[in-house]
CSV table of C-alpha atoms in Angstrom, one decimal:
chain,number,residue,atom,x,y,z
E,16,UNK,CA,0.4,-211.3,-130.1
E,17,UNK,CA,0.6,-213.8,-127.8
E,18,UNK,CA,-0.8,-217.6,-129.5
E,19,UNK,CA,-0.3,-220.8,-128.2
E,20,UNK,CA,-2.1,-224.1,-128.5
E,21,UNK,CA,-4.5,-223.7,-127.3
E,22,UNK,CA,-6.0,-220.4,-128.7
E,23,UNK,CA,-4.9,-221.6,-132.8
E,24,UNK,CA,-6.5,-225.0,-132.2
E,25,UNK,CA,-9.5,-223.0,-130.8
E,26,UNK,CA,-9.3,-220.4,-133.6
E,27,UNK,CA,-8.7,-223.2,-136.5
E,28,UNK,CA,-12.8,-224.8,-135.3
E,29,UNK,CA,-14.0,-221.0,-135.1
E,30,UNK,CA,-13.0,-220.3,-138.7
E,31,UNK,CA,-13.2,-223.9,-139.9
E,32,UNK,CA,-17.5,-223.4,-138.7
E,33,UNK,CA,-17.4,-219.8,-140.3
E,34,UNK,CA,-15.3,-221.4,-143.6
E,35,UNK,CA,-17.6,-223.8,-144.6
E,36,UNK,CA,-20.6,-221.5,-144.1
E,37,UNK,CA,-19.2,-219.2,-147.2
E,38,UNK,CA,-21.6,-221.4,-149.4
E,39,UNK,CA,-24.8,-220.0,-147.6
E,40,UNK,CA,-23.6,-216.3,-148.7
E,41,UNK,CA,-25.7,-215.4,-151.6
E,42,UNK,CA,-24.9,-211.6,-154.6
E,43,UNK,CA,-28.3,-210.4,-154.3
E,44,UNK,CA,-27.7,-207.5,-156.5
E,45,UNK,CA,-27.5,-208.5,-159.9
E,46,UNK,CA,-25.9,-205.2,-161.6
E,47,UNK,CA,-23.1,-205.5,-163.7
E,48,UNK,CA,-22.3,-202.0,-162.4
E,49,UNK,CA,-20.6,-200.9,-158.9
E,50,UNK,CA,-21.5,-203.9,-157.5
E,51,UNK,CA,-20.5,-203.6,-154.0
E,52,UNK,CA,-22.0,-206.7,-152.6
E,53,UNK,CA,-20.0,-208.6,-155.2
E,54,UNK,CA,-16.6,-206.8,-154.3
E,55,UNK,CA,-17.4,-207.2,-150.6
E,56,UNK,CA,-17.8,-211.1,-151.6
E,57,UNK,CA,-15.1,-211.1,-153.3
E,58,UNK,CA,-13.2,-209.5,-150.8
E,59,UNK,CA,-14.6,-211.9,-148.2
E,60,UNK,CA,-14.3,-215.3,-150.2
E,61,UNK,CA,-9.9,-214.2,-150.6
E,62,UNK,CA,-9.7,-213.0,-146.4
E,63,UNK,CA,-10.8,-216.5,-146.0
E,64,UNK,CA,-8.7,-218.6,-147.9
E,65,UNK,CA,-5.9,-215.5,-145.7
E,66,UNK,CA,-7.5,-216.1,-142.7
E,67,UNK,CA,-6.7,-220.9,-143.3
E,68,UNK,CA,-3.9,-220.3,-144.4
E,69,UNK,CA,-2.1,-218.1,-141.9
E,70,UNK,CA,-3.8,-220.3,-139.3
E,71,UNK,CA,-3.0,-223.2,-140.1
E,72,UNK,CA,0.6,-222.1,-141.3
E,73,UNK,CA,3.5,-224.5,-139.9
E,74,UNK,CA,6.2,-221.2,-139.7
E,75,UNK,CA,3.3,-219.3,-137.1
E,76,UNK,CA,5.2,-217.9,-133.9
E,77,UNK,CA,3.6,-220.1,-131.6
E,78,UNK,CA,5.0,-218.7,-127.6
E,79,UNK,CA,3.5,-217.0,-125.5
E,80,UNK,CA,5.7,-215.3,-122.4
E,81,UNK,CA,6.9,-211.8,-122.3
E,82,UNK,CA,10.0,-211.0,-124.8
E,83,UNK,CA,11.7,-208.9,-126.9
E,84,UNK,CA,13.0,-208.4,-130.0
E,85,UNK,CA,16.9,-209.8,-130.2
E,86,UNK,CA,19.5,-209.8,-133.1
E,87,UNK,CA,20.5,-213.3,-134.0
E,88,UNK,CA,24.3,-214.5,-135.3
E,89,UNK,CA,23.5,-215.6,-138.6
E,90,UNK,CA,23.6,-219.2,-137.7
E,91,UNK,CA,23.6,-222.4,-140.8
E,92,UNK,CA,19.8,-222.2,-140.1
E,93,UNK,CA,19.3,-219.9,-143.3
E,94,UNK,CA,18.6,-223.6,-145.5
E,95,UNK,CA,15.0,-223.3,-142.6
E,96,UNK,CA,14.4,-220.0,-143.3
E,97,UNK,CA,15.2,-218.1,-146.0
E,98,UNK,CA,12.1,-220.0,-148.0
E,99,UNK,CA,8.8,-218.5,-149.9
E,100,UNK,CA,5.8,-220.7,-147.8
E,101,UNK,CA,3.5,-220.8,-150.8
E,102,UNK,CA,0.3,-222.8,-149.6
E,103,UNK,CA,-3.7,-223.8,-152.1
E,104,UNK,CA,-6.3,-223.6,-149.8
E,105,UNK,CA,-9.1,-225.9,-151.2
E,106,UNK,CA,-12.7,-226.1,-151.3
E,107,UNK,CA,-13.8,-227.3,-148.4
E,108,UNK,CA,-10.1,-225.0,-146.1
E,109,UNK,CA,-8.2,-228.0,-146.4
E,110,UNK,CA,-4.4,-226.8,-146.9
E,111,UNK,CA,-1.5,-228.4,-148.3
E,112,UNK,CA,1.8,-226.3,-148.2
E,113,UNK,CA,5.2,-226.3,-149.5
E,114,UNK,CA,8.2,-223.9,-150.4
E,115,UNK,CA,10.6,-221.9,-152.3
E,116,UNK,CA,14.1,-221.3,-152.7
E,117,UNK,CA,14.3,-217.3,-152.3
E,118,UNK,CA,16.9,-216.4,-155.0
E,119,UNK,CA,19.8,-213.5,-154.1
E,120,UNK,CA,21.0,-212.6,-157.7
E,121,UNK,CA,19.5,-209.4,-159.4
E,122,UNK,CA,18.5,-210.2,-162.9
E,123,UNK,CA,20.5,-207.9,-164.2
E,124,UNK,CA,24.0,-206.8,-163.8
E,125,UNK,CA,23.7,-203.5,-163.2
E,126,UNK,CA,22.5,-204.3,-159.8
E,127,UNK,CA,24.5,-205.6,-157.1
E,128,UNK,CA,22.4,-208.2,-154.6
E,129,UNK,CA,21.7,-207.3,-151.2
E,130,UNK,CA,22.9,-209.9,-148.6
E,131,UNK,CA,20.3,-210.8,-145.6
E,132,UNK,CA,21.1,-209.6,-142.5
E,133,UNK,CA,20.9,-211.0,-139.3
E,134,UNK,CA,16.9,-211.8,-138.6
E,135,UNK,CA,15.1,-210.3,-134.9
E,136,UNK,CA,14.1,-213.4,-133.2
E,137,UNK,CA,11.7,-212.5,-130.1
E,138,UNK,CA,13.5,-214.2,-127.0
E,139,UNK,CA,12.1,-214.6,-123.4
E,140,UNK,CA,12.8,-212.0,-120.6
């Protein structure tokens, strides 16, 4: 998948329009058993939030070129990349991001921790 700043901004604009139209979605089936109308509406709500979080993620790959996977050497960049990204999407579609550290320790002495390997990065040919 190739992304540029222009296509990402266009996608954000289009997704914001879809997100803003979600309150117009109605569940017409009021049954309490096997209500696929309700389930599909809940799934759409979830997927819209996931799409907004993904498009606004500060860690998204933004380069567009012919690329290949290359293993890079471990550098002291772990503090920038060894973290979990957390995202909140509010009712208006606005996002807020925060981070949590990655814990490499196990919860028991019976299992050893597995150290991370050098990551792959995409490099231009």
